[in-house]
Short mmCIF file of C-alpha atoms in Angstrom, two decimals:
data_model
loop_
_atom_site.label_atom_id
_atom_site.label_comp_id
_atom_site.label_asym_id
_atom_site.label_seq_id
_atom_site.Cartn_x
_atom_site.Cartn_y
_atom_site.Cartn_z
CA MET A 12 -1.21 -1.27 -20.97
CA CYS A 13 -3.13 -1.34 -17.69
CA GLU A 14 -3.69 1.00 -14.65
CA LEU A 15 -3.05 1.50 -11.46
CA LEU A 16 -4.26 2.80 -8.31
CA GLY A 17 -3.53 2.46 -4.18
CA MET A 18 -4.18 4.56 -1.04
CA SER A 19 -2.44 3.61 2.49
CA ALA A 20 -3.34 6.33 5.49
CA ASN A 21 -3.75 6.12 8.99
CA VAL A 22 -6.89 6.41 10.10
CA PRO A 23 -9.92 5.15 7.65
CA THR A 24 -10.34 7.28 4.87
CA ASP A 25 -12.27 7.33 1.07
CA ILE A 26 -10.70 6.97 -1.95
CA CYS A 27 -13.63 8.53 -3.98
CA PHE A 28 -12.08 11.73 -5.15
CA SER A 29 -8.89 10.20 -6.36
CA PHE A 30 -11.01 7.62 -7.89
CA SER A 31 -13.61 9.30 -9.37
CA GLY A 32 -10.59 10.29 -12.12
CA PHE A 33 -9.10 7.62 -12.11
CA LEU A 34 -12.99 5.70 -13.44
CA HIS A 35 -12.91 8.24 -15.98
CA ARG A 36 -9.68 6.63 -18.02
CA GLY A 37 -11.36 3.14 -17.77
CA GLY A 38 -12.92 4.29 -21.92
CA GLY A 39 -13.26 7.54 -21.19
CA THR A 40 -9.54 9.43 -21.04
CA GLY A 41 -7.68 6.77 -20.71
CA PRO A 42 -8.66 3.25 -23.82
CA HIS A 43 -8.87 0.61 -20.51
CA ARG A 44 -12.03 -0.52 -21.22
CA ASP A 45 -11.51 -4.21 -20.37
CA GLY A 46 -12.62 -3.90 -17.00
CA TRP A 47 -11.84 -2.45 -13.67
CA GLY A 48 -11.95 -3.87 -9.57
CA ILE A 49 -11.47 -2.11 -6.43
CA ALA A 50 -10.39 -3.59 -2.97
CA PHE A 51 -10.97 -2.32 0.79
CA TYR A 52 -9.90 -3.32 3.85
CA GLU A 53 -11.86 -2.24 6.17
CA GLU A 54 -11.24 -2.50 10.24
CA GLY A 55 -9.97 -6.44 10.11
CA GLY A 56 -12.01 -7.37 6.72
CA TYR A 57 -11.93 -7.23 3.24
CA ARG A 58 -14.01 -5.66 0.46
CA GLU A 59 -13.66 -6.22 -3.34
CA PHE A 60 -15.50 -5.11 -6.30
CA ARG A 61 -14.66 -5.99 -9.98
CA ASP A 62 -15.75 -5.65 -13.41
CA PRO A 63 -15.57 -6.41 -16.46
CA HIS A 64 -16.84 -3.89 -18.01
CA PRO A 65 -15.00 -0.40 -18.99
CA SER A 66 -15.60 1.54 -15.70
CA VAL A 67 -16.63 5.86 -17.02
CA ASP A 68 -19.82 3.17 -17.61
CA SER A 69 -19.53 1.72 -14.10
CA PRO A 70 -22.73 1.67 -12.56
CA ILE A 71 -20.95 -0.41 -9.17
CA ALA A 72 -18.53 1.98 -10.00
CA ARG A 73 -20.66 5.65 -10.14
CA LEU A 74 -21.47 3.62 -6.94
CA ILE A 75 -17.74 3.32 -5.09
CA CYS A 76 -18.26 6.91 -6.06
CA GLU A 77 -20.82 7.86 -4.48
CA TYR A 78 -20.69 5.55 -1.10
CA PRO A 79 -17.57 6.54 1.02
CA ILE A 80 -16.29 3.34 1.95
CA LYS A 81 -13.26 4.03 5.20
CA SER A 82 -10.56 1.62 4.39
CA ASN A 83 -7.44 2.61 6.02
CA VAL A 84 -5.23 0.45 2.43
CA VAL A 85 -6.96 0.66 -1.06
CA ILE A 86 -5.38 -1.31 -4.00
CA SER A 87 -7.75 -0.62 -7.28
CA HIS A 88 -7.01 -1.37 -11.19
CA ILE A 89 -8.32 -0.64 -15.21
CA ARG A 90 -7.36 -3.61 -17.64
CA GLN A 91 -6.33 -2.58 -21.31
CA ALA A 92 -6.52 -6.75 -22.11
CA ASN A 93 -3.23 -7.49 -23.67
CA VAL A 94 -3.18 -11.25 -22.73
CA GLY A 95 -6.53 -13.24 -21.24
CA GLY A 96 -9.87 -12.89 -22.69
CA VAL A 97 -12.24 -10.18 -21.71
CA ARG A 98 -13.58 -11.40 -18.84
CA LEU A 99 -14.29 -11.90 -14.84
CA ALA A 100 -11.99 -14.01 -13.78
CA ASN A 101 -9.38 -12.19 -15.83
CA THR A 102 -10.26 -9.04 -13.99
CA HIS A 103 -8.23 -7.46 -11.17
CA PRO A 104 -7.37 -6.77 -8.26
CA PHE A 105 -6.82 -10.09 -7.91
CA THR A 106 -6.71 -11.83 -3.92
CA ARG A 107 -5.01 -15.20 -2.55
CA GLU A 108 -5.39 -16.37 1.43
CA MET A 109 -1.65 -16.58 3.09
CA TRP A 110 -0.56 -17.41 6.92
CA GLY A 111 -4.87 -16.06 7.55
CA ARG A 112 -4.72 -12.53 5.34
CA PRO A 113 -6.17 -11.46 2.39
CA TRP A 114 -3.44 -11.05 0.04
CA CYS A 115 -5.19 -8.41 -2.36
CA TYR A 116 -2.79 -7.77 -5.74
CA ALA A 117 -2.90 -5.84 -9.87
CA HIS A 118 -0.24 -5.66 -12.20
CA ASN A 119 0.61 -3.15 -14.66
CA GLY A 120 2.08 -4.47 -18.39
CA GLN A 121 3.28 -7.74 -19.74
CA LEU A 122 5.29 -10.34 -18.95
CA SER A 123 7.07 -13.42 -21.64
CA ASP A 124 7.76 -16.34 -21.53
CA TRP A 125 5.13 -16.82 -17.85
CA GLN A 126 4.08 -19.83 -18.29
CA GLN A 127 7.21 -20.97 -17.42
CA LEU A 128 6.89 -19.66 -13.82
CA PRO A 129 6.75 -23.20 -12.08
CA LEU A 130 3.39 -23.25 -9.39
CA GLY A 131 2.71 -24.18 -6.31
CA ALA A 132 0.71 -24.16 -3.42
CA TYR A 133 -1.84 -20.88 -5.78
CA THR A 134 -3.05 -21.89 -9.03
CA PRO A 135 -4.70 -19.83 -11.55
CA VAL A 136 -8.05 -18.89 -12.16
CA GLY A 137 -8.17 -17.21 -15.87
CA ASN A 138 -5.82 -17.17 -18.20
CA THR A 139 -3.55 -13.56 -18.17
CA ASP A 140 0.23 -12.92 -17.89
CA SER A 141 -0.47 -11.32 -14.09
CA GLU A 142 -3.00 -13.98 -12.50
CA HIS A 143 -0.42 -16.29 -12.97
CA ALA A 144 3.34 -14.29 -12.15
CA PHE A 145 1.27 -13.55 -8.76
CA CYS A 146 0.22 -17.47 -7.80
CA TRP A 147 4.08 -17.69 -8.53
CA LEU A 148 4.88 -15.11 -5.56
CA MET A 149 3.21 -15.79 -3.35
CA GLY A 150 3.92 -19.65 -3.98
CA GLU A 151 7.58 -19.02 -3.55
CA LEU A 152 6.97 -16.47 -0.36
CA ARG A 153 5.18 -19.34 1.01
CA ARG A 154 7.96 -22.01 0.45
CA CYS A 155 9.93 -19.44 2.09
CA PHE A 156 7.86 -18.81 4.23
CA PRO A 157 5.17 -20.72 6.08
CA THR A 158 4.64 -18.71 8.00
CA PRO A 159 4.76 -14.87 9.07
CA PRO A 160 8.89 -14.21 9.64
CA ALA A 161 9.83 -12.47 12.93
CA SER A 162 11.42 -10.11 11.67
CA PRO A 163 9.31 -8.23 7.96
CA ASP A 164 11.82 -6.76 6.70
CA LEU A 165 12.86 -9.78 5.55
CA LEU A 166 9.59 -10.66 3.65
CA TRP A 167 10.53 -7.72 1.84
CA GLU A 168 13.98 -8.33 0.99
CA ARG A 169 13.23 -11.46 -0.26
CA LEU A 170 9.32 -9.90 -2.53
CA HIS A 171 12.41 -6.82 -3.81
CA GLY A 172 14.08 -9.73 -5.43
CA LEU A 173 11.52 -11.86 -6.41
CA CYS A 174 9.96 -8.56 -8.63
CA GLU A 175 13.31 -8.50 -9.99
CA ALA A 176 13.18 -11.25 -11.03
CA LEU A 177 9.31 -10.72 -12.28
CA ARG A 178 10.85 -8.13 -14.17
CA GLY A 179 13.36 -8.98 -16.54
CA LEU A 180 10.30 -11.10 -18.32
CA GLY A 181 9.01 -7.81 -19.12
CA VAL A 182 6.82 -5.04 -17.34
CA PHE A 183 6.65 -5.58 -14.29
CA ASN A 184 4.87 -2.43 -12.27
CA LEU A 185 2.86 -4.05 -8.84
CA LEU A 186 0.90 -2.70 -5.50
CA LEU A 187 0.51 -5.43 -3.15
CA SER A 188 -1.23 -5.76 -0.10
CA ASP A 189 -2.17 -7.78 2.85
CA GLY A 190 -4.08 -5.70 4.99
CA VAL A 191 -1.04 -3.73 7.15
CA TYR A 192 1.20 -3.35 4.81
CA LEU A 193 0.78 -2.04 1.09
CA TYR A 194 3.63 -2.70 -1.02
CA SER A 195 4.51 -0.28 -4.70
CA TYR A 196 6.89 -1.90 -6.89
CA CYS A 197 7.92 -0.20 -10.08
CA SER A 198 9.11 -1.45 -13.37
CA THR A 199 8.17 1.99 -15.72
CA LYS A 200 5.72 4.56 -14.42
CA LEU A 201 4.41 4.44 -10.77
CA ALA A 202 3.73 8.19 -9.10
CA HIS A 203 2.84 8.23 -5.16
CA ILE A 204 2.03 11.64 -3.10
CA THR A 205 1.11 11.98 0.31
CA ARG A 206 -0.79 14.93 1.95
CA ARG A 207 -1.07 15.69 5.70
CA ALA A 208 -1.61 18.29 7.96
CA PRO A 209 -1.94 21.45 6.45
CA PHE A 210 -3.79 20.38 3.45
CA GLY A 211 -4.99 22.44 0.88
CA GLU A 212 -7.02 21.87 -2.82
CA ALA A 213 -6.96 19.25 -5.44
CA GLU A 214 -8.02 19.24 -8.65
CA LEU A 215 -8.41 16.29 -10.65
CA SER A 216 -6.30 16.07 -13.53
CA ASP A 217 -9.43 13.90 -15.44
CA ALA A 218 -12.54 15.12 -13.95
CA GLU A 219 -13.58 18.73 -13.46
CA MET A 220 -13.21 18.12 -10.12
CA THR A 221 -12.00 19.94 -7.03
CA VAL A 222 -11.91 18.59 -3.71
CA ASN A 223 -10.81 21.56 0.05
CA PHE A 224 -9.11 18.76 1.74
CA ILE A 225 -9.53 20.39 5.03
CA GLU A 226 -12.88 20.26 4.86
CA HIS A 227 -12.64 15.95 5.33
CA THR A 228 -9.73 15.47 7.93
CA THR A 229 -7.92 16.43 10.67
CA PRO A 230 -4.40 17.57 10.97
CA ASN A 231 -3.54 14.57 12.70
CA ASP A 232 -4.58 12.34 9.32
CA ILE A 233 -1.57 11.67 6.48
CA VAL A 234 -3.44 9.79 2.89
CA SER A 235 -0.61 8.40 0.64
CA VAL A 236 -2.01 8.05 -2.86
CA ILE A 237 -0.15 6.03 -5.50
CA ALA A 238 -0.84 5.76 -9.94
CA THR A 239 0.26 5.10 -12.51
CA GLU A 240 0.04 9.34 -13.52
CA PRO A 241 -0.61 11.59 -11.46
CA LEU A 242 -4.39 11.57 -11.25
CA THR A 243 -4.22 15.74 -9.69
CA GLN A 244 -2.35 18.65 -12.25
CA ASN A 245 -1.73 21.38 -9.29
CA GLU A 246 -0.02 18.71 -7.02
CA ALA A 247 4.26 17.46 -6.42
CA TRP A 248 3.73 13.88 -7.24
CA GLN A 249 7.10 11.93 -6.90
CA ARG A 250 7.25 9.02 -9.88
CA MET A 251 9.31 6.26 -7.68
CA VAL A 252 11.91 4.86 -10.31
CA PRO A 253 12.99 1.07 -12.00
CA GLY A 254 13.49 -1.81 -9.88
CA GLU A 255 12.29 0.57 -7.02
CA LEU A 256 9.86 -0.77 -4.19
CA LEU A 257 8.20 0.65 -1.77
CA VAL A 258 6.20 -0.67 1.78
CA TRP A 259 4.41 1.74 3.19
CA ARG A 260 2.12 2.13 6.13
CA ASP A 261 -0.35 4.65 7.87
CA GLY A 262 0.29 6.75 5.11
CA GLU A 263 4.19 6.63 5.86
CA ILE A 264 6.84 5.05 3.90
CA GLU A 265 7.98 2.21 6.36
CA ALA A 266 11.00 1.26 3.40
CA SER A 267 12.40 2.19 0.03
CA TYR A 268 14.05 -1.30 -1.64
CA GLY A 269 15.85 -0.35 -4.91
CA HIS A 270 17.05 3.35 -5.09
CA SER A 271 19.93 4.78 -2.96
CA LYS A 272 18.22 8.25 -1.59
#
């Protein structure tokens, strides 16, 4: 299956360290050779890179590692194709507009009977179960909320219900963002870590690289990373449970659904 990587931070932060380990799983330490992509939300704008080639050999991926784009929200994906051919149109993350904002989405898993999901305002460009499910999900949200709800928890509760419905069709691990909030939903496998002062050293699991975060942060920084599998070997990652939706903002968990703590 594919793998996911996300970041939520309270200050513009680069994801070079985590991405350096993540890209090695795209044809290096992992079998995910069928494309990769990454999206950044920056100062109200949106920037995206996608490539249908293995990330471990991609000049674009190396550019991302060497070009410290600073962002509050990042979503990345490496693909092992199950449904749909290996081509740019089928490469995550996918993006659609709602309420004047770009919504970014990446999915890990495989769904059955996904063609039966009725589509409304949004139509897929490629032919994957992932993008079809995204278009259905966004259409349902837009149908329920033609304008942003007065209380965001109404949206969050509805999103959790839609994710649960998609989990009923198979494996549905999700990262989704509107640039303010980052949503992570676990069907089978997702883990996260929050880094804050006092910062220490971290060692990647998939590459020989160590970073001392105290050299790159201030005492007020809060940075959370979400991944299919933990990216470092010397830190304590927390695994999500099936059916759990976490709502992230500025590096902190704003809300949680589907898991009694």
